[in-house]
Short mmCIF file of C-alpha atoms and ligand atoms in Angstrom, two decimals:
data_model
loop_
_atom_site.label_atom_id
_atom_site.label_comp_id
_atom_site.label_asym_id
_atom_site.label_seq_id
_atom_site.Cartn_x
_atom_site.Cartn_y
_atom_site.Cartn_z
CA MET A 1 43.61 31.40 47.55
CA SER A 2 41.22 28.76 48.08
CA GLU A 3 38.16 31.20 48.63
CA VAL A 4 37.63 34.52 46.56
CA LYS A 5 35.35 37.02 48.54
CA LEU A 6 33.05 39.24 46.50
CA GLY A 7 31.85 42.74 47.43
CA LEU A 8 28.56 43.27 45.36
CA CYS A 9 27.38 46.98 45.03
CA GLY A 10 23.64 47.50 43.75
CA LEU A 11 20.58 45.35 44.01
CA GLY A 12 18.96 46.31 40.87
CA THR A 13 18.16 44.24 38.06
CA VAL A 14 21.44 43.09 37.30
CA GLY A 15 22.87 42.97 40.87
CA CYS A 16 19.96 40.81 42.03
CA GLY A 17 20.52 38.59 39.13
CA THR A 18 23.99 38.12 39.67
CA PHE A 19 23.25 37.22 43.34
CA ASN A 20 20.77 34.51 42.48
CA VAL A 21 22.57 33.09 39.65
CA LEU A 22 25.83 32.86 41.77
CA ALA A 23 23.65 31.23 44.54
CA ARG A 24 21.92 28.68 42.22
CA ASN A 25 25.10 27.81 40.42
CA ALA A 26 27.64 28.00 43.19
CA SER A 27 28.94 24.46 42.59
CA GLU A 28 29.54 24.59 38.94
CA ILE A 29 31.04 28.13 39.15
CA SER A 30 33.30 26.96 42.06
CA ALA A 31 34.69 23.95 39.78
CA ARG A 32 35.32 26.25 36.76
CA ALA A 33 37.09 29.01 38.95
CA GLY A 34 38.90 26.47 40.82
CA CYS A 35 38.28 27.94 44.30
CA GLU A 36 35.13 28.87 46.27
CA LEU A 37 33.31 32.08 45.28
CA ARG A 38 31.52 33.81 48.19
CA VAL A 39 29.63 36.79 48.47
CA VAL A 40 30.76 38.67 51.67
CA HIS A 41 29.43 41.95 51.56
CA VAL A 42 26.60 43.58 49.73
CA GLY A 43 26.52 47.47 49.23
CA ALA A 44 22.77 48.65 48.28
CA ARG A 45 20.86 51.72 49.52
CA ARG A 46 17.76 49.68 49.92
CA ASP A 47 16.61 45.93 49.83
CA ASN A 48 15.30 44.07 47.02
CA PRO A 49 12.74 41.21 47.46
CA ALA A 50 13.99 39.46 44.62
CA CYS A 51 16.99 38.33 46.39
CA ASP A 52 17.53 37.01 49.60
CA THR A 53 20.70 38.77 51.27
CA SER A 54 20.09 37.85 54.97
CA ALA A 55 23.02 35.79 55.50
CA VAL A 56 25.42 38.61 54.05
CA ARG A 57 26.70 41.78 55.40
CA VAL A 58 24.59 44.51 53.99
CA SER A 59 25.60 48.26 53.91
CA ARG A 60 23.94 51.23 52.97
CA ASP A 61 27.01 52.95 52.43
CA ILE A 62 28.41 51.17 49.19
CA PHE A 63 31.70 52.79 49.79
CA LYS A 64 32.25 50.74 52.90
CA VAL A 65 32.22 47.36 50.53
CA ALA A 66 34.92 49.14 48.38
CA ARG A 67 37.17 49.69 51.84
CA ASP A 68 36.38 46.12 53.20
CA PRO A 69 39.78 44.32 53.98
CA GLU A 70 37.85 41.00 53.44
CA VAL A 71 36.80 42.01 49.70
CA ASN A 72 38.83 40.56 47.06
CA ILE A 73 36.68 41.67 43.84
CA LEU A 74 33.89 44.19 43.89
CA LEU A 75 31.08 44.05 41.51
CA GLU A 76 29.97 47.50 40.38
CA LEU A 77 26.56 47.06 39.58
CA ILE A 78 24.86 50.56 40.41
CA GLY A 79 25.07 51.87 37.26
CA GLY A 80 25.53 55.64 36.01
CA THR A 81 28.74 57.49 36.12
CA ASP A 82 29.27 59.61 39.18
CA THR A 83 29.11 57.48 42.22
CA ALA A 84 29.93 54.42 40.05
CA LEU A 85 33.28 56.34 39.13
CA GLU A 86 34.01 57.30 42.91
CA LEU A 87 33.17 53.52 44.23
CA VAL A 88 35.47 51.93 41.40
CA ARG A 89 38.25 54.57 42.05
CA GLU A 90 37.96 53.72 45.70
CA ALA A 91 37.75 50.03 45.16
CA ILE A 92 41.30 50.32 43.12
CA ALA A 93 42.98 52.42 45.60
CA HIS A 94 42.06 49.78 48.00
CA GLY A 95 43.75 46.86 46.14
CA LYS A 96 40.21 45.41 44.75
CA HIS A 97 39.78 43.87 41.54
CA VAL A 98 36.53 45.44 39.97
CA VAL A 99 33.89 43.79 37.40
CA THR A 100 31.51 46.01 36.13
CA ALA A 101 28.23 45.88 33.58
CA ASN A 102 28.54 49.67 33.36
CA LYS A 103 29.16 50.70 29.47
CA ALA A 104 29.07 54.34 30.05
CA LEU A 105 31.67 54.11 32.82
CA ILE A 106 34.15 52.12 30.81
CA ALA A 107 33.42 54.15 27.63
CA GLU A 108 33.96 57.35 29.19
CA TYR A 109 36.23 56.93 31.98
CA GLY A 110 37.74 53.73 30.97
CA ASN A 111 41.36 55.01 29.78
CA GLU A 112 41.85 56.78 33.25
CA LEU A 113 40.38 53.71 35.18
CA LEU A 114 42.64 51.12 33.36
CA ALA A 115 45.55 53.31 34.04
CA GLU A 116 44.62 53.78 37.89
CA ALA A 117 44.37 49.97 37.86
CA GLU A 118 47.45 49.31 36.36
CA ALA A 119 49.36 51.51 38.74
CA ALA A 120 47.62 49.76 41.68
CA GLY A 121 48.35 46.25 40.07
CA VAL A 122 44.57 45.26 39.96
CA SER A 123 42.18 44.80 37.10
CA VAL A 124 38.82 45.82 35.89
CA SER A 125 36.56 43.80 33.86
CA PHE A 126 33.64 44.44 31.78
CA GLU A 127 32.33 41.55 29.64
CA ALA A 128 28.53 42.57 31.01
CA ALA A 129 29.07 46.22 29.68
CA VAL A 130 28.67 45.30 26.13
CA ALA A 131 25.61 43.22 24.45
CA GLY A 132 24.26 41.78 27.63
CA GLY A 133 24.74 37.89 27.92
CA ILE A 134 27.06 37.62 24.78
CA PRO A 135 30.44 36.85 25.44
CA ILE A 136 31.84 39.32 22.59
CA ILE A 137 34.41 40.92 24.56
CA LYS A 138 35.86 37.50 25.25
CA ALA A 139 35.27 36.40 21.81
CA LEU A 140 37.40 39.58 20.47
CA ARG A 141 40.16 39.30 23.10
CA GLU A 142 40.49 35.74 22.94
CA GLY A 143 38.90 33.68 20.58
CA LEU A 144 39.57 36.01 17.53
CA ALA A 145 43.21 36.89 19.18
CA GLY A 146 45.01 35.55 16.18
CA ASN A 147 43.02 37.95 13.48
CA ARG A 148 43.47 41.25 12.12
CA VAL A 149 39.87 42.32 12.51
CA HIS A 150 38.59 44.31 9.46
CA TRP A 151 35.29 45.40 10.82
CA LEU A 152 32.48 44.68 13.04
CA ALA A 153 28.81 45.82 12.82
CA GLY A 154 26.34 44.94 15.65
CA ILE A 155 22.65 45.44 16.93
CA ILE A 156 23.88 46.54 20.48
CA ASN A 157 20.93 48.07 21.91
CA GLY A 158 17.66 45.94 22.56
CA THR A 159 15.47 48.65 23.05
CA GLY A 160 16.15 50.34 19.67
CA ASN A 161 15.95 47.02 18.09
CA PHE A 162 12.68 46.18 19.68
CA ILE A 163 11.28 49.23 18.37
CA LEU A 164 12.29 49.02 14.89
CA THR A 165 11.13 45.17 15.01
CA GLU A 166 7.67 46.19 16.27
CA MET A 167 7.41 49.25 13.69
CA ARG A 168 8.05 46.54 10.92
CA GLU A 169 6.04 43.77 11.90
CA LYS A 170 3.04 45.33 13.52
CA GLY A 171 3.17 48.79 11.70
CA ARG A 172 3.50 50.41 15.31
CA ASP A 173 4.33 54.17 15.88
CA PHE A 174 7.71 54.87 17.45
CA SER A 175 6.35 56.58 20.33
CA ASP A 176 3.71 53.83 21.51
CA VAL A 177 6.40 51.02 21.17
CA LEU A 178 9.04 53.01 23.38
CA ALA A 179 6.37 53.25 26.00
CA GLU A 180 6.03 49.56 25.89
CA ALA A 181 9.98 48.91 26.05
CA GLN A 182 10.13 51.27 29.12
CA GLU A 183 7.19 49.04 30.85
CA LEU A 184 9.17 45.91 29.89
CA GLY A 185 12.24 47.34 31.48
CA TYR A 186 14.36 47.11 28.38
CA ALA A 187 15.30 51.01 28.46
CA GLU A 188 17.84 52.82 30.17
CA ALA A 189 16.51 55.18 33.01
CA ASP A 190 16.91 57.95 30.17
CA PRO A 191 15.66 56.29 27.33
CA THR A 192 17.19 58.83 24.89
CA PHE A 193 20.19 56.92 25.53
CA ASP A 194 18.63 54.01 23.66
CA VAL A 195 16.88 56.02 20.83
CA GLU A 196 19.48 58.45 20.19
CA GLY A 197 22.19 55.94 19.64
CA ILE A 198 24.04 56.91 23.09
CA ASP A 199 24.10 53.42 24.71
CA ALA A 200 25.04 51.65 21.43
CA ALA A 201 27.96 54.33 21.21
CA HIS A 202 29.47 53.45 24.61
CA LYS A 203 29.36 49.66 23.61
CA LEU A 204 30.87 50.34 20.15
CA VAL A 205 33.55 52.37 21.50
CA ILE A 206 34.47 49.21 23.82
CA LEU A 207 34.29 46.87 21.05
CA ALA A 208 36.54 48.93 18.90
CA ALA A 209 39.11 49.35 21.25
CA ILE A 210 39.59 45.71 21.93
CA ALA A 211 38.90 44.63 18.00
CA PHE A 212 41.70 47.33 16.91
CA GLY A 213 44.02 47.49 20.06
CA MET A 214 43.37 51.35 20.66
CA PRO A 215 42.34 53.48 23.36
CA LEU A 216 38.67 54.02 24.32
CA GLN A 217 37.53 57.38 22.27
CA PHE A 218 33.84 57.81 22.81
CA ASP A 219 34.22 61.67 21.78
CA LYS A 220 35.00 60.20 18.16
CA VAL A 221 31.88 58.20 17.63
CA PHE A 222 29.34 59.71 15.22
CA THR A 223 25.88 59.05 16.71
CA GLU A 224 22.31 59.23 15.07
CA GLY A 225 19.29 58.03 16.58
CA ILE A 226 16.28 56.37 15.27
CA THR A 227 13.92 59.03 16.11
CA ARG A 228 13.41 60.12 12.74
CA ILE A 229 12.60 56.81 11.04
CA ALA A 230 9.11 56.60 9.96
CA THR A 231 7.01 53.58 9.27
CA GLN A 232 6.83 54.49 5.56
CA ASP A 233 10.98 54.28 5.50
CA VAL A 234 10.37 50.96 7.20
CA ASP A 235 7.86 49.91 4.36
CA TYR A 236 10.19 51.43 1.42
CA ALA A 237 13.13 49.75 2.67
CA GLU A 238 11.28 46.51 2.67
CA GLU A 239 10.14 47.09 -1.00
CA LEU A 240 13.85 47.64 -1.83
CA GLY A 241 14.84 44.42 -0.19
CA TYR A 242 16.38 45.96 2.92
CA ARG A 243 15.53 46.28 6.74
CA ILE A 244 16.04 49.08 8.91
CA LYS A 245 18.62 48.33 11.86
CA HIS A 246 20.42 50.57 14.21
CA LEU A 247 23.71 49.53 13.97
CA GLY A 248 27.18 50.29 15.70
CA ILE A 249 29.69 49.95 12.96
CA ALA A 250 33.57 50.18 13.52
CA ARG A 251 35.53 49.80 10.09
CA ARG A 252 39.22 49.68 9.62
CA THR A 253 40.24 51.66 6.13
CA ASP A 254 43.17 52.76 4.70
CA ALA A 255 42.32 56.49 5.75
CA GLY A 256 41.30 55.59 9.16
CA ILE A 257 39.00 53.73 11.95
CA GLU A 258 35.35 54.34 11.35
CA LEU A 259 33.31 54.45 14.41
CA ARG A 260 29.57 55.15 13.90
CA VAL A 261 26.04 54.42 15.17
CA HIS A 262 22.98 55.14 12.93
CA PRO A 263 19.99 53.55 11.41
CA THR A 264 21.32 51.40 8.64
CA LEU A 265 19.44 49.61 5.67
CA ILE A 266 20.92 46.12 5.36
CA PRO A 267 19.72 43.42 2.99
CA GLU A 268 16.78 41.34 4.49
CA SER A 269 18.64 38.27 3.50
CA CYS A 270 21.57 38.71 5.81
CA LEU A 271 21.61 37.18 9.41
CA LEU A 272 21.64 40.49 11.13
CA ALA A 273 18.67 41.71 9.40
CA ASN A 274 16.70 38.74 11.17
CA VAL A 275 17.87 39.70 14.69
CA ASN A 276 14.42 40.75 15.96
CA GLY A 277 12.87 42.30 19.37
CA VAL A 278 15.32 42.82 21.97
CA LYS A 279 17.92 40.57 21.01
CA ASN A 280 21.48 41.66 20.11
CA ALA A 281 24.03 40.24 17.74
CA VAL A 282 27.53 41.37 16.54
CA LEU A 283 29.04 40.50 13.19
CA VAL A 284 32.83 40.48 13.01
CA GLU A 285 34.60 40.27 9.82
CA ALA A 286 38.43 39.36 10.21
CA ASP A 287 41.26 38.19 8.20
CA ALA A 288 41.73 34.56 9.22
CA VAL A 289 38.39 33.45 10.37
CA GLY A 290 36.17 35.38 8.07
CA SER A 291 32.89 36.23 9.32
CA THR A 292 31.45 35.06 12.73
CA LEU A 293 28.43 36.12 14.43
CA TYR A 294 27.63 36.25 17.87
CA TYR A 295 23.81 36.42 19.04
CA GLY A 296 21.93 36.46 22.20
CA ALA A 297 20.13 38.55 24.70
CA GLY A 298 21.55 41.89 24.98
CA ALA A 299 19.98 42.70 28.52
CA GLY A 300 18.03 41.51 31.38
CA ALA A 301 19.04 40.26 34.83
CA GLU A 302 20.46 36.80 34.26
CA PRO A 303 22.04 37.19 30.66
CA THR A 304 23.69 40.03 32.18
CA ALA A 305 24.69 38.30 35.26
CA SER A 306 26.08 35.49 33.11
CA ALA A 307 28.59 38.08 31.54
CA VAL A 308 29.22 39.46 35.13
CA LEU A 309 30.08 35.95 36.45
CA ALA A 310 32.33 35.34 33.53
CA ASP A 311 34.62 37.91 34.41
CA VAL A 312 34.49 36.93 38.13
CA VAL A 313 35.30 33.39 37.25
CA ASP A 314 38.14 34.64 35.18
CA LEU A 315 39.59 36.63 37.90
CA ALA A 316 39.00 34.04 40.58
CA ARG A 317 40.81 31.57 38.44
CA ASN A 318 44.01 33.94 38.32
CA LEU A 319 43.75 34.58 42.08
CA ALA A 320 43.36 31.04 42.98
CA ARG A 321 46.47 30.21 41.23
CA VAL A 322 48.40 33.25 42.64
CA GLN A 323 48.56 34.49 38.94
CA LYS A 324 47.93 38.58 39.37
CA PRO A 325 45.14 39.71 36.91
CA THR A 326 46.62 42.18 34.75
CA VAL A 327 45.07 45.30 32.67
CA ALA A 328 47.05 44.25 29.75
CA ALA A 329 45.20 41.42 29.52
CA LEU A 330 42.16 43.25 28.92
CA GLY A 331 42.95 44.01 25.36
CA ILE A 332 42.35 47.65 25.34
CA ALA A 333 45.64 49.13 24.57
CA MET A 334 46.53 52.11 26.68
CA LYS A 335 48.31 53.62 23.51
CA ALA A 336 47.37 52.65 20.00
CA ILE A 337 49.44 49.73 18.39
CA THR A 338 49.78 51.69 15.30
CA PRO A 339 48.67 55.46 15.03
CA GLN A 340 44.93 55.52 14.25
CA VAL A 341 42.90 58.41 13.05
CA ILE A 342 39.01 58.35 13.67
CA LEU A 343 37.32 59.29 10.30
CA ALA A 344 35.07 62.31 10.01
CA ILE A 345 31.65 61.17 9.08
CA GLU A 346 31.95 63.28 5.76
CA GLU A 347 34.94 60.76 5.14
CA VAL A 348 33.13 57.72 5.29
CA GLU A 349 31.64 56.04 2.42
CA THR A 350 28.42 54.20 2.24
CA ALA A 351 25.31 53.81 -0.11
CA CYS A 352 22.46 56.00 0.79
CA TYR A 353 18.37 55.70 0.82
CA LEU A 354 16.92 59.12 0.33
CA ARG A 355 13.23 59.95 0.91
CA MET A 356 11.81 63.15 -0.07
CA LEU A 357 8.27 64.72 -1.21
CA ALA A 358 8.35 66.01 -4.45
CA GLU A 359 5.88 68.24 -6.47
CA ASP A 360 3.55 65.76 -8.80
CA LYS A 361 4.55 67.82 -11.95
CA PRO A 362 6.64 67.35 -15.14
CA GLY A 363 10.62 68.00 -15.15
CA VAL A 364 10.71 67.31 -11.20
CA MET A 365 12.62 64.05 -11.57
CA SER A 366 14.72 65.40 -14.29
CA GLU A 367 16.04 68.19 -11.78
CA VAL A 368 16.67 65.60 -9.09
CA ALA A 369 18.60 63.26 -11.69
CA ARG A 370 20.63 66.35 -12.58
CA ILE A 371 21.77 67.23 -8.82
CA PHE A 372 23.04 63.61 -8.52
CA SER A 373 24.84 63.45 -11.93
CA ASP A 374 26.35 66.91 -11.19
CA ALA A 375 27.67 65.43 -7.85
CA ASP A 376 28.80 62.04 -9.69
CA ILE A 377 26.67 60.05 -7.47
CA SER A 378 25.04 57.14 -9.23
CA ILE A 379 21.45 55.96 -8.66
CA GLU A 380 20.89 52.42 -7.84
CA ALA A 381 17.04 52.40 -7.70
CA LEU A 382 14.18 54.91 -7.82
CA ILE A 383 10.71 54.46 -6.34
CA GLN A 384 7.89 57.12 -6.95
CA LYS A 385 4.46 56.38 -5.28
CA PRO A 386 1.32 57.79 -6.73
CA PRO A 387 -0.05 60.91 -4.88
CA GLN A 388 -2.66 60.16 -1.97
CA PRO A 389 -6.07 61.69 -2.80
CA GLY A 390 -6.16 65.29 -2.38
CA GLN A 391 -2.34 65.71 -2.54
CA THR A 392 -0.11 67.48 -5.12
CA ARG A 393 3.09 66.04 -3.84
CA VAL A 394 4.27 62.21 -3.96
CA PRO A 395 6.98 60.44 -1.92
CA VAL A 396 10.20 59.85 -4.14
CA VAL A 397 12.55 57.42 -2.70
CA ILE A 398 16.21 56.70 -4.12
CA LEU A 399 18.83 54.39 -3.43
CA THR A 400 22.27 55.53 -4.28
CA ASN A 401 25.57 53.51 -4.98
CA LYS A 402 28.51 53.47 -2.61
CA THR A 403 29.65 57.34 -2.34
CA ARG A 404 31.32 59.70 0.18
CA GLU A 405 29.29 61.02 2.70
CA GLY A 406 30.41 64.58 2.13
CA LYS A 407 29.31 64.62 -1.26
CA LEU A 408 25.82 62.91 -0.27
CA MET A 409 25.33 65.76 2.14
CA ALA A 410 25.93 68.43 -0.15
CA ALA A 411 23.68 66.66 -2.81
CA ALA A 412 20.81 66.40 -0.46
CA ALA A 413 21.46 70.23 0.68
CA GLU A 414 21.08 71.17 -3.10
CA LEU A 415 17.75 68.89 -3.55
CA GLU A 416 16.34 70.71 -0.36
CA LYS A 417 16.49 74.23 -2.15
CA LEU A 418 14.56 72.85 -5.16
CA PRO A 419 11.33 74.67 -5.04
CA SER A 420 9.60 71.36 -5.99
CA ILE A 421 11.27 69.34 -2.92
CA ALA A 422 9.16 69.90 0.37
CA GLY A 423 10.86 70.09 3.58
CA GLU A 424 13.72 67.93 4.90
CA ILE A 425 15.17 64.92 3.26
CA THR A 426 15.26 61.63 5.01
CA ARG A 427 18.48 59.89 4.52
CA ILE A 428 19.45 56.48 5.84
CA ARG A 429 23.07 54.73 5.09
CA VAL A 430 23.03 51.42 3.39
CA GLU A 431 25.40 48.61 4.03
CA SER A 432 26.05 45.22 2.07
CA LEU A 433 27.72 43.65 5.25
CA ASP A 434 29.23 41.04 2.85
CA GLY A 435 32.76 41.56 3.75
N1 HSE B 1 18.97 49.67 27.27
C1 HSE B 1 19.77 48.92 27.02
C2 HSE B 1 19.68 48.22 25.74
C3 HSE B 1 19.99 47.84 28.18
O1 HSE B 1 18.17 48.28 25.45
O2 HSE B 1 20.19 47.30 25.03
C4 HSE B 1 21.15 46.75 28.06
O3 HSE B 1 22.44 47.67 27.72
#
């Protein structure tokens, strides 16, 4: 094939970015692909003044692109999971390869879409679905192919990282920073996806499936958002030598696989702790290579376009050499390579930060210490602040050693029953990320 023809659906931020980068870098991209690449059909409900599609066929009905016999690769850049799912299915049924930036679609429907693609002899690629412009899917699938991955931990939602960074650096309030992230276009259409960790969970599931060679299992991810993190937690963490990051963690243990997204205290000296603003980063620990870190823009028009075009070039290379792109090459196992249990959060072992409000009177700390001692949980550090003027309660912050989550939940429930402890206890997991 000397020319590979693309159908591009969606002229939003990513669609427009892809169209423009492809036009701007056409000669380099064609040289790498070994063939010409041309957008022959755009499907979009409306035009976008940010890209000039006047020389291309444009359909308001995006399904016409999926059925267009001229199109070899369909780029699904509309987002969401309703129409996008139908569109990708239609494209597969019409023998098109698909490239998508849609993490929700892959995380929630990837297993069935890949099975359909395999049966139809086409491929569905999704580099842009995780961490924007960072080529992390290719790194796991290709660069680390000779390794056994032990664990990975990533800042994989730019909006959440922007919020936590602004809270730490400028002492700003959560809701104030979220409003700015929305204005800047970082946040999802529904920002609860960002702040409640759903967006990160979508991305984590995709990374874990490739890292551990298993099917996508979105329903098994433990997900906790950042909405309950207060500025004082950010400050206490700092006092203890940590920073709070919203991490997606996938870890292989003897008992099973951990899949979890939650705010995490990590040592301020580690590289991930210094990934700020909307940037993303993924740290991978594997047996042969050791630790590798992948850093870059996790969102935005052209960074995401960069990842979309990497998939397009991969597919086009194969098509130009008359090699059929396959689902097997994507690295997600349709069946787990070895049987793998996803661990319930109660079974996961981490150290923990706890913040509580305690009565400022003798005997309270010994009651607190007794509960930890009875639960066989060892305390690593403890900070008690003086009461604010006019207050009878004082903030108490405790850092525990590593312990099973179920044990810690039970101890926290006991603490909350003490008359000397007011309200709910804030718990944040702690990771050393040192291999
Ligand atoms: N809302 C996402 C983020 C966009 O903030 O990371 C990129 O997936």
